[in-house]
Coordinates of N, CA, C and O in Angstrom, one line a residue:
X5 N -37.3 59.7 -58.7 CA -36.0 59.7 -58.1 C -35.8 58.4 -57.3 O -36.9 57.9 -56.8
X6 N -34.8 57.9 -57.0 CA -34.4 56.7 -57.0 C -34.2 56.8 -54.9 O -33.2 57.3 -54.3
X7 N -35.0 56.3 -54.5 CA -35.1 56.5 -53.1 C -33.9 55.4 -52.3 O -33.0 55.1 -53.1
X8 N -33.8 55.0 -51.2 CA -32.9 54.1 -50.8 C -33.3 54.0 -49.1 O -33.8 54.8 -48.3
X9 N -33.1 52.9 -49.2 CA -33.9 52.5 -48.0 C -32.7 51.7 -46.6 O -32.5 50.5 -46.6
X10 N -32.4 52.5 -45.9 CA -31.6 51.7 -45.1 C -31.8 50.6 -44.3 O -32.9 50.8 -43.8
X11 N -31.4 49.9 -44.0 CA -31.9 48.8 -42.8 C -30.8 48.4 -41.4 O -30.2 47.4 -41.4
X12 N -30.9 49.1 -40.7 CA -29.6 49.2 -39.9 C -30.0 47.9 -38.7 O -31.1 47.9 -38.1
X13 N -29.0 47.0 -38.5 CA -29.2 46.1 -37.8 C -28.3 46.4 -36.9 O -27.3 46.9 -37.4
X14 N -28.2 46.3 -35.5 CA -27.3 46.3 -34.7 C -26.9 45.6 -33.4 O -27.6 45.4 -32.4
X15 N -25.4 45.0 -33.6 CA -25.0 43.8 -32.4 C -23.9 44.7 -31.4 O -22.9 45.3 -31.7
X16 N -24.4 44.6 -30.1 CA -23.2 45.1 -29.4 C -23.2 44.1 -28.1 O -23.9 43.9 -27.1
X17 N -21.7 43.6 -28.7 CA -20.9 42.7 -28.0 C -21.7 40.9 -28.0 O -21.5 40.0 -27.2
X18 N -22.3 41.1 -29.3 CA -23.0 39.6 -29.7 C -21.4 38.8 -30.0 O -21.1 38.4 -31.1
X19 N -20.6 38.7 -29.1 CA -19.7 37.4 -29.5 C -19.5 36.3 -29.2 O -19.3 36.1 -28.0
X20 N -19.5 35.1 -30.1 CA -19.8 33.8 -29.6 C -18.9 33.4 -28.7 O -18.6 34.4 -28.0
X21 N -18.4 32.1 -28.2 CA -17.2 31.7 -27.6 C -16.2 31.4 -28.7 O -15.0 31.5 -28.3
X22 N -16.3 31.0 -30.0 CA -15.2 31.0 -30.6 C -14.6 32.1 -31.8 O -13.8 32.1 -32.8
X23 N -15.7 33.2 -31.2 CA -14.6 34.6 -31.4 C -15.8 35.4 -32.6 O -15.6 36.6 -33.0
X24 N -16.9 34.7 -33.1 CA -17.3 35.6 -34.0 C -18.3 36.7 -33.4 O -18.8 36.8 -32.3
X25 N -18.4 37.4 -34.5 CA -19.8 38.4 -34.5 C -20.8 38.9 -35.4 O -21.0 40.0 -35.9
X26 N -21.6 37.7 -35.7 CA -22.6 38.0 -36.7 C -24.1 39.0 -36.7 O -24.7 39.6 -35.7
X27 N -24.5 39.0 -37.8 CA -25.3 39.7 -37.8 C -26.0 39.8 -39.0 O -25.3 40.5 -39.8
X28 N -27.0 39.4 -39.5 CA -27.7 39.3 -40.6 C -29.6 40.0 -40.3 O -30.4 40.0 -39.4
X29 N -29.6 40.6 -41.8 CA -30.9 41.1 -41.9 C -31.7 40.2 -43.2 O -31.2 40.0 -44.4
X30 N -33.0 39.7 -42.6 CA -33.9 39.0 -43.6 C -34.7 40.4 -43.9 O -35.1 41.5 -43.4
X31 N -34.8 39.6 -45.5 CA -35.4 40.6 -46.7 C -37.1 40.3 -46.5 O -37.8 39.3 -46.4
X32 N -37.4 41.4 -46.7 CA -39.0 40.9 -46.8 C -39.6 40.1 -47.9 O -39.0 40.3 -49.0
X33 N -41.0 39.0 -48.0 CA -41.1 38.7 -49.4 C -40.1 38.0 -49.7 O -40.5 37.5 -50.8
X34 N -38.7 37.7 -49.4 CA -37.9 36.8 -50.2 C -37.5 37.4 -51.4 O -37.4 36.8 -52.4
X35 N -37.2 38.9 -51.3 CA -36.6 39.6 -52.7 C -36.1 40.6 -52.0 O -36.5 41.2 -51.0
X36 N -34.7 40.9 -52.9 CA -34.0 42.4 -52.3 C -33.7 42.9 -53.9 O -33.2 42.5 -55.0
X37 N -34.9 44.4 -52.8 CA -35.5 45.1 -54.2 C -33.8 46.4 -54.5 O -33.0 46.9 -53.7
X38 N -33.8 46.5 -55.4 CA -32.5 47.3 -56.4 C -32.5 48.6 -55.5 O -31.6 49.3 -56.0
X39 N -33.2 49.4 -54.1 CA -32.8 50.0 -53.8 C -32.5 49.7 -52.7 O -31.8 50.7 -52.4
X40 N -32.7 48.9 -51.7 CA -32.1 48.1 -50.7 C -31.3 48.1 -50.1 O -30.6 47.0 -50.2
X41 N -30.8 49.0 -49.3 CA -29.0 48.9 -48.9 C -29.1 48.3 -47.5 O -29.8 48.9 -46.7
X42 N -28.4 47.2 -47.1 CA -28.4 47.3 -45.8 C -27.4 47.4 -44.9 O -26.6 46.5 -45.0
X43 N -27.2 48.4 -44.0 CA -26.1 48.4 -43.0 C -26.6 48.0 -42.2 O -27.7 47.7 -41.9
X44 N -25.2 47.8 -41.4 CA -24.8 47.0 -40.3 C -24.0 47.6 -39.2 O -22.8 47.8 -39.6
X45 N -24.3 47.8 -37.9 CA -23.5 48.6 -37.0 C -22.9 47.4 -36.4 O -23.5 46.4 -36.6
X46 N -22.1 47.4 -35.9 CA -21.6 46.1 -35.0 C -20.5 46.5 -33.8 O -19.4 47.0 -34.0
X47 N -20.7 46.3 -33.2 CA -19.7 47.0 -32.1 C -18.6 45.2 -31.5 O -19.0 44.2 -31.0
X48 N -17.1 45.4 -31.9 CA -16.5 44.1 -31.8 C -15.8 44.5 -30.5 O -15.3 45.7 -30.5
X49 N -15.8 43.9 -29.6 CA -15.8 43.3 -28.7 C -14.4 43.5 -28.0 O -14.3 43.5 -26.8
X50 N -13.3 43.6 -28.9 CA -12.1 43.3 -28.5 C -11.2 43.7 -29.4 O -11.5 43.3 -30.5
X51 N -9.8 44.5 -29.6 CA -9.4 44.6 -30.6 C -8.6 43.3 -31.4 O -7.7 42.9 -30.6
X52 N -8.6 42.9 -32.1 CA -8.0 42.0 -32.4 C -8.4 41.7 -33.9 O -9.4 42.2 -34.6
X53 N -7.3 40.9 -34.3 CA -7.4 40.2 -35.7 C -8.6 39.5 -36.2 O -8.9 38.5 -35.7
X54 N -9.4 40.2 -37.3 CA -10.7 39.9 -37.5 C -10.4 39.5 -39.1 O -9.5 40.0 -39.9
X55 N -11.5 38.5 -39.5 CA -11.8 38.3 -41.0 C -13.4 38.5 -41.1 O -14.3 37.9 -40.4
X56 N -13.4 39.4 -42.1 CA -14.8 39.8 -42.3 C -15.4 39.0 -43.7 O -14.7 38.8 -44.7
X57 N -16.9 38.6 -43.4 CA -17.1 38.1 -44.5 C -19.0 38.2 -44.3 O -19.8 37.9 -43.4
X58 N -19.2 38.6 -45.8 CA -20.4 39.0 -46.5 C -21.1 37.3 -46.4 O -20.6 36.3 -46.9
X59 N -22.3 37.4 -45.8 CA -23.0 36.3 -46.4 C -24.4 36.3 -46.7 O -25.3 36.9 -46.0
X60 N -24.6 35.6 -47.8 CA -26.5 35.8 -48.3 C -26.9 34.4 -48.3 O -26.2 33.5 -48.5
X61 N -28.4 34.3 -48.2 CA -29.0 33.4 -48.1 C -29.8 33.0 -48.9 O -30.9 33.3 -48.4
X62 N -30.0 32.4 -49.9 CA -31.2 32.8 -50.8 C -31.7 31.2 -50.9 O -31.2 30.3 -50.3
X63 N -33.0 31.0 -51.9 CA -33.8 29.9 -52.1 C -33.6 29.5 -53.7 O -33.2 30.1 -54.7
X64 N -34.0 28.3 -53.5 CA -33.5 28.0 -54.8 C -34.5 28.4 -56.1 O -34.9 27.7 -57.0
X65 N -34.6 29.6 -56.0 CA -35.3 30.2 -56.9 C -34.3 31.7 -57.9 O -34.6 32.4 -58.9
X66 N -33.4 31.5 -57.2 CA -32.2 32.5 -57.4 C -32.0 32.9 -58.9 O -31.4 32.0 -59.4
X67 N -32.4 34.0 -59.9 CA -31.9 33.8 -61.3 C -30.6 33.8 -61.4 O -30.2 33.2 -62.4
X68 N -29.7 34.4 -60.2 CA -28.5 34.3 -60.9 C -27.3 33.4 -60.4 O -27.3 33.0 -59.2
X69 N -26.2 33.1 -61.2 CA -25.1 32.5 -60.8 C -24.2 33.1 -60.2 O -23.5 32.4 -59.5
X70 N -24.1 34.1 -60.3 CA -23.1 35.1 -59.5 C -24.2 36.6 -59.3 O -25.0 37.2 -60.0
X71 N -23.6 36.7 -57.7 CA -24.1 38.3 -57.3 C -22.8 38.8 -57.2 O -21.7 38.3 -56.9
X72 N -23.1 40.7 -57.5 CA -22.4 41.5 -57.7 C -23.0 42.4 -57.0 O -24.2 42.7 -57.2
X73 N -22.0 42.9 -55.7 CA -22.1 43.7 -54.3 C -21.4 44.8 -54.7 O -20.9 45.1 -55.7
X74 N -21.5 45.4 -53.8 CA -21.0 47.0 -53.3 C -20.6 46.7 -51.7 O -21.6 46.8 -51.1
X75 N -19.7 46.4 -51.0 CA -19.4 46.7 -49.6 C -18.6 47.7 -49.3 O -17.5 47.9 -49.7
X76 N -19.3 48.6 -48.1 CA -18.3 50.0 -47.3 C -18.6 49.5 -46.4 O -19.7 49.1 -46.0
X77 N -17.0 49.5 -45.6 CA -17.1 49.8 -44.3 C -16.0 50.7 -43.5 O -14.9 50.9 -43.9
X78 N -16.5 51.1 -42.5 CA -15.6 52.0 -41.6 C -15.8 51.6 -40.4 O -16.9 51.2 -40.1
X79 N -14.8 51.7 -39.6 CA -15.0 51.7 -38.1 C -15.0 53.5 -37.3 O -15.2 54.3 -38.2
X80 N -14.8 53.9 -36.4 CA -15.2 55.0 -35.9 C -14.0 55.9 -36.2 O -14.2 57.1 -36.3
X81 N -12.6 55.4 -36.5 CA -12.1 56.4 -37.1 C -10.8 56.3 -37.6 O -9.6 56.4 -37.3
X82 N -12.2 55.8 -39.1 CA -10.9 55.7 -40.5 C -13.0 56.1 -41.5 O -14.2 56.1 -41.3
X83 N -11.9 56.4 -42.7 CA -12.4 57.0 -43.8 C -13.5 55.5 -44.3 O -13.3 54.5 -43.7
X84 N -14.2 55.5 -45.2 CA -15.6 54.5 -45.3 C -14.1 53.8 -46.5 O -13.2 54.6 -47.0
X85 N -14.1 52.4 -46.6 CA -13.7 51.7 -47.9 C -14.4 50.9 -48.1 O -15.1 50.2 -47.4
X86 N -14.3 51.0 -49.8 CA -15.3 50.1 -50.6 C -14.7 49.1 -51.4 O -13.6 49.3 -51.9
X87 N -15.5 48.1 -51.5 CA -14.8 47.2 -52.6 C -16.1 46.4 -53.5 O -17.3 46.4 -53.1
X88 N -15.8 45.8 -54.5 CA -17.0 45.2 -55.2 C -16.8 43.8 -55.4 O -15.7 43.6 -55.9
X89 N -17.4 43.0 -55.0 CA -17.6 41.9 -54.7 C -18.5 41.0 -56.3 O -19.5 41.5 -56.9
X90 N -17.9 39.9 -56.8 CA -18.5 39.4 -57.5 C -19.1 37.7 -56.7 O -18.1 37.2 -57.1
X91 N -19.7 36.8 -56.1 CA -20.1 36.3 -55.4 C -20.4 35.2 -56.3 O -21.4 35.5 -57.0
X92 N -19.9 34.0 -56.6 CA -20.3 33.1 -57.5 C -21.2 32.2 -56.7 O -20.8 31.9 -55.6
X93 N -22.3 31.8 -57.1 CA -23.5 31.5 -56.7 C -23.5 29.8 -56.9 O -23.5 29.0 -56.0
X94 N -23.4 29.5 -58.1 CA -23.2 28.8 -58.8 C -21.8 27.8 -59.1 O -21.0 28.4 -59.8
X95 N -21.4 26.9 -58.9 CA -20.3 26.2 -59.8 C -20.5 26.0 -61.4 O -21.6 25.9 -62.0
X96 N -19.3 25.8 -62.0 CA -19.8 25.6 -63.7 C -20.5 24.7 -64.6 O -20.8 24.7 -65.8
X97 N -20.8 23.4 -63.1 CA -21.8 23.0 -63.9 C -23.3 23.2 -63.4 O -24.0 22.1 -63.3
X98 N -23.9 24.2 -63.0 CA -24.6 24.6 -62.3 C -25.4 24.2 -60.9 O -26.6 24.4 -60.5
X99 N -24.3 23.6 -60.3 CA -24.6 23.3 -59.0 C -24.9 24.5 -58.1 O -24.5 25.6 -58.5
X100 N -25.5 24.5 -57.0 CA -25.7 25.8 -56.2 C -24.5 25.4 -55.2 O -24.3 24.2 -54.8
X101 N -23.4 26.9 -54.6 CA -22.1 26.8 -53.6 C -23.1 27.0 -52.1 O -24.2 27.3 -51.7
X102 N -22.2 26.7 -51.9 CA -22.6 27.0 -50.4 C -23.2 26.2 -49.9 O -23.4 25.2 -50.7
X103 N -23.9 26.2 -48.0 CA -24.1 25.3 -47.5 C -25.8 25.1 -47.3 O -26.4 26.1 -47.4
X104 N -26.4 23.9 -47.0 CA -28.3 24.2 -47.1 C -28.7 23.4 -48.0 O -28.1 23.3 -49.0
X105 N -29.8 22.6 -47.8 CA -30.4 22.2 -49.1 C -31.2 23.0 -49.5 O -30.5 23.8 -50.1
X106 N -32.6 23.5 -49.6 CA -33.7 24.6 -50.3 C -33.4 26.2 -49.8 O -33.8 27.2 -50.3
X107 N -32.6 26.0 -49.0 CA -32.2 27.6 -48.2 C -30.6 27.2 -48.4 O -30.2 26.1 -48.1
X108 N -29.8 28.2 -49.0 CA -28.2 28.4 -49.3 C -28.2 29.3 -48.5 O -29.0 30.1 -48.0
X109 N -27.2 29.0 -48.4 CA -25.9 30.1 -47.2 C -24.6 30.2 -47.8 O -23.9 29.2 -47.8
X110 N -24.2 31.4 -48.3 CA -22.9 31.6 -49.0 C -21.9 32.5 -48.8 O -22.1 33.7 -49.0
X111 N -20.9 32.2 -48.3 CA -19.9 33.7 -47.4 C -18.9 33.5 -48.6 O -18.5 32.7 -49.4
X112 N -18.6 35.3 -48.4 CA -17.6 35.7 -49.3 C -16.8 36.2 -48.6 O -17.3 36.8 -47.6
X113 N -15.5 36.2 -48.6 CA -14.1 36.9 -47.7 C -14.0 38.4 -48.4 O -13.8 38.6 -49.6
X114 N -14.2 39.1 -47.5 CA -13.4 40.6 -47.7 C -12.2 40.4 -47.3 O -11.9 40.1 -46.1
X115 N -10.9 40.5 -48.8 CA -10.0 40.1 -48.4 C -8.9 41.3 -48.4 O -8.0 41.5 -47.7
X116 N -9.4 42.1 -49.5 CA -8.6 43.1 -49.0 C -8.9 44.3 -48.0 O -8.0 45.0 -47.6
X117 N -10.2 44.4 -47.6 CA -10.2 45.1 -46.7 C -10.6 44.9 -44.8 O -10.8 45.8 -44.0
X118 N -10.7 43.4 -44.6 CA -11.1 42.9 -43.9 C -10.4 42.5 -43.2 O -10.4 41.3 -42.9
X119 N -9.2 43.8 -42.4 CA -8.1 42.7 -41.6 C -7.8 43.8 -40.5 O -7.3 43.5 -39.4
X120 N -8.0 44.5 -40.6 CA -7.6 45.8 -39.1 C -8.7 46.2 -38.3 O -8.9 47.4 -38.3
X121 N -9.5 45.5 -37.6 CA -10.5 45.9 -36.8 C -9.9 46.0 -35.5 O -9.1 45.2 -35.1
X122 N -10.3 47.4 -34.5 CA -10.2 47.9 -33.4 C -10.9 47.5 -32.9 O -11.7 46.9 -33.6
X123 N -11.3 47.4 -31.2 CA -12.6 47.1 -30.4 C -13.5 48.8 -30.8 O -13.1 50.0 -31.0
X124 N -14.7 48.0 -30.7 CA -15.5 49.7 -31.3 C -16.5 49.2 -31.8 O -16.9 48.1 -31.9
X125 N -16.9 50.6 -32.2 CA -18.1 50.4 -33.8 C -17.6 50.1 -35.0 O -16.8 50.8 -35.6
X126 N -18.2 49.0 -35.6 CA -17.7 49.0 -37.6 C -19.0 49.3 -38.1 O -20.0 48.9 -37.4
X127 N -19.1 49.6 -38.8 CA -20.5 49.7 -40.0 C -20.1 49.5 -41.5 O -19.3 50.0 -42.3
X128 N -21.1 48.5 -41.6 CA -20.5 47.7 -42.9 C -22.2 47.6 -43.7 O -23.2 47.0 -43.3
X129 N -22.2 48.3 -44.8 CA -23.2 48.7 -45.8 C -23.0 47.5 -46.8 O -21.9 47.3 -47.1
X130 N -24.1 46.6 -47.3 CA -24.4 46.0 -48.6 C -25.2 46.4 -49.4 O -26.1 46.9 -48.8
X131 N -25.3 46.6 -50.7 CA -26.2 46.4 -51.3 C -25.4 46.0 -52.9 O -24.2 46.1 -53.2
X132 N -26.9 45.3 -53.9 CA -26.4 44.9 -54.6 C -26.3 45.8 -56.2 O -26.7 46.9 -56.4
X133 N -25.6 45.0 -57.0 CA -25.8 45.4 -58.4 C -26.2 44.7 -59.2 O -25.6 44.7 -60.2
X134 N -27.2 44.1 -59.0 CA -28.0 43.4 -60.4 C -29.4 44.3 -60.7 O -29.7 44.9 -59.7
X135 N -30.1 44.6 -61.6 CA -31.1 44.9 -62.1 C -32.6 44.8 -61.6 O -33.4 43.9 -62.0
X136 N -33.0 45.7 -60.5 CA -34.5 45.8 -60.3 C -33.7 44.8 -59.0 O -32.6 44.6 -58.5
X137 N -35.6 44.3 -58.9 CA -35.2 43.2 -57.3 C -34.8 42.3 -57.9 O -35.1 41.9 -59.1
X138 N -33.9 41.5 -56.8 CA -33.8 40.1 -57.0 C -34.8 39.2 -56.6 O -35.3 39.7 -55.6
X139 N -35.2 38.4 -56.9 CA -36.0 37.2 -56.1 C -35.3 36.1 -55.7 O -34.3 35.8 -56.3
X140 N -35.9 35.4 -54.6 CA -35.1 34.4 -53.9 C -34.0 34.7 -52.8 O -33.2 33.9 -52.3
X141 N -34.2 36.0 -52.5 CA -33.1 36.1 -51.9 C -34.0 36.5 -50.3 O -35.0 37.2 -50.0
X142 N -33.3 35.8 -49.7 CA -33.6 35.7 -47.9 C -33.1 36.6 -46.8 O -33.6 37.2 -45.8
X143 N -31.6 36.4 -47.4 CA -31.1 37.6 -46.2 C -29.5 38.0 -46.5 O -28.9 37.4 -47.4
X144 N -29.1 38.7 -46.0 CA -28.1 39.1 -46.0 C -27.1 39.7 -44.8 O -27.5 40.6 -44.1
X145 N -26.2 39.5 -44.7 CA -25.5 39.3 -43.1 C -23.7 39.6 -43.6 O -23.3 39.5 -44.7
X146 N -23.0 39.9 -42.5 CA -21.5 39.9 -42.2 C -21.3 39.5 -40.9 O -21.8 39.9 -39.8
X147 N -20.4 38.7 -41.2 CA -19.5 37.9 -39.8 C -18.1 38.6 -39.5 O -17.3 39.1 -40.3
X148 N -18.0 38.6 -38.5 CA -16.6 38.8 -38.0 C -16.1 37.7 -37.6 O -16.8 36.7 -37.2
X149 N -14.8 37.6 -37.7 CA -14.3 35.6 -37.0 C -13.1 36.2 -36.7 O -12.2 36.7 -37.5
X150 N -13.1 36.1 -35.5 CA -11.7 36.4 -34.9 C -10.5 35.3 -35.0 O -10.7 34.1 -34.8
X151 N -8.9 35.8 -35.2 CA -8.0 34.6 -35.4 C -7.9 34.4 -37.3 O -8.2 35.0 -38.3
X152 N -7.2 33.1 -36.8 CA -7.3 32.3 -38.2 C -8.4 31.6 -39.1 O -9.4 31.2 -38.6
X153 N -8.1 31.5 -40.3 CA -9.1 31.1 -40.9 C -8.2 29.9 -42.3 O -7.0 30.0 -42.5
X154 N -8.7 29.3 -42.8 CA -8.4 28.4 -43.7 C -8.3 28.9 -44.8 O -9.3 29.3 -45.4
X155 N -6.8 29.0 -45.5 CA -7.5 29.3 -46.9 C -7.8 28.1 -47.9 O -8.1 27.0 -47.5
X156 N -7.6 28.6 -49.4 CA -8.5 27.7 -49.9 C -7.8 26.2 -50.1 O -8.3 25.1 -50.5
X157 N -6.2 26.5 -49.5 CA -5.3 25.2 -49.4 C -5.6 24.2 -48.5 O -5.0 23.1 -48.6
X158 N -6.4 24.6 -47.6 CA -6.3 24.1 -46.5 C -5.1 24.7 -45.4 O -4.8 23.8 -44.6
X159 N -4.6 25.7 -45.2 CA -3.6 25.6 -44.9 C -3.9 27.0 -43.3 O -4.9 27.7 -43.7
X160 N -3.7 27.2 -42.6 CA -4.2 27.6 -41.6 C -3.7 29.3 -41.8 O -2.5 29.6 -41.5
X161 N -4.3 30.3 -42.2 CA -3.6 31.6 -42.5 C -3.9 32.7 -41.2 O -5.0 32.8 -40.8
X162 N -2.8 33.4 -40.6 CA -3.7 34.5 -39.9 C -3.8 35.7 -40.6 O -3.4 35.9 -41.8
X163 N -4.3 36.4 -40.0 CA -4.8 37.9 -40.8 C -4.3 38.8 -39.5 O -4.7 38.8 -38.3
X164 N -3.0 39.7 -40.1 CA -3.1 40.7 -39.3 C -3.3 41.5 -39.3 O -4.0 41.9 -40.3
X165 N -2.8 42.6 -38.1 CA -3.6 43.8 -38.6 C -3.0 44.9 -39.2 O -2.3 45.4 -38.3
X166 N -2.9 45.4 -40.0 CA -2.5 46.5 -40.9 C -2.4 47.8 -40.4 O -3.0 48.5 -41.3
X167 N -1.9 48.4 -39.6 CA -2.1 49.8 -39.1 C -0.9 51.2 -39.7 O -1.0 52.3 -39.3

C-alpha cells in the first residue's frame, strides 16, 4: 500500500519588507521520492492581495523537461482547491528556465487560484506526478508576494481579491 509521507513546514509572520512569505522544504538525498507530499502551513501576516507561486530547485541532473504538480490550498475557512500544474523545466531548445547556474530555481504562478488571501493560516500541499522518485530535485517551496507582479508583457498587473 502506497504510504505518503507529509512534510509540514511552518512560517508565522516570516514577512520580508517587500511583502513576501516564503517557505521551502529541501528533499533529502537530492530526490523526491513518488510519495512525497509536502505541505506547507503559512500564516500571512496581513490581509491583502497576494500572488502565490510554487517553486523547485533542482540540479542539473533533472530527467525531465517539464514537471507535473498537484497543488491544494485552503486557508482556515474555505474548502481545499486544487489545480495541476505543468512546470516547464526546459526551453525548446533544451536550455534549463529559471535562475542559478548548477542549482535552478523555477517559480510557477498559481494563477487561477492564487488571489484571495485573508491574514491567517493558508496551507498549501505539493506533490508531484511523474513516475517513482525524481532525482535532482533539491527543494520545493511557495511564495507569497504581496501587491503587483509583472506579467509576461512586462506590464505591471494587480491581483485582486475575489470574495
Amino acid at each position: 500500500m502506497k504510504w505518503l509521507l507529509l512534510v509540514l513546514a511552518v512560517v508565522a509572520g516570516a514577512c520580508s519588507s517587500d511583502g513576501r512569505v516564503i517557505c521551502y522544504y529541501n528533499f533529502s538525498n537530492e530526490e523526491w521520492p513518488r510519495e512525497e507530499c509536502c505541505e506547507f502551513e503559512v500564516t500571512l501576516p496581513e490581509t491583502a492581495d497576494y500572488n502565490l507561486d510554487i517553486a523547485l530547485r533542482h540540479n542539473l541532473e533533472l530527467p525531465y523537461r517539464e514537471m507535473w504538480c498537484v497543488v491544494s490550498m485552503r486557508s482556515d475557512s474555505s474548502d481545499w482547491l486544487v489545480d495541476t500544474l505543468n512546470i516547464p523545466m526546459m526551453d525548446s531548445l533544451g536550455f534549463w528556465l529559471g535562475s542559478g547556474n548548477n542549482i535552478k530555481t523555477i517559480t510557477a504562478p498559481i494563477t487561477e487560484h492564487g488571489k484571495f488571501f485573508h491574514s491567517g493560516v493558508v496551507r498549501v500541499r505539493i506533490e508531484h506526478l511523474g513516475e517513482g522518485t525524481i532525482p535532482g530535485m533539491r527543494a520545493a517551496g511557495v511564495e507569497f508576494l504581496r501587491g503587483e507582479r509583472e506579467n509576461v508583457t512586462g506590464e505591471k498587473e494587480l491581483i485582486r481579491n475575489e470574495e
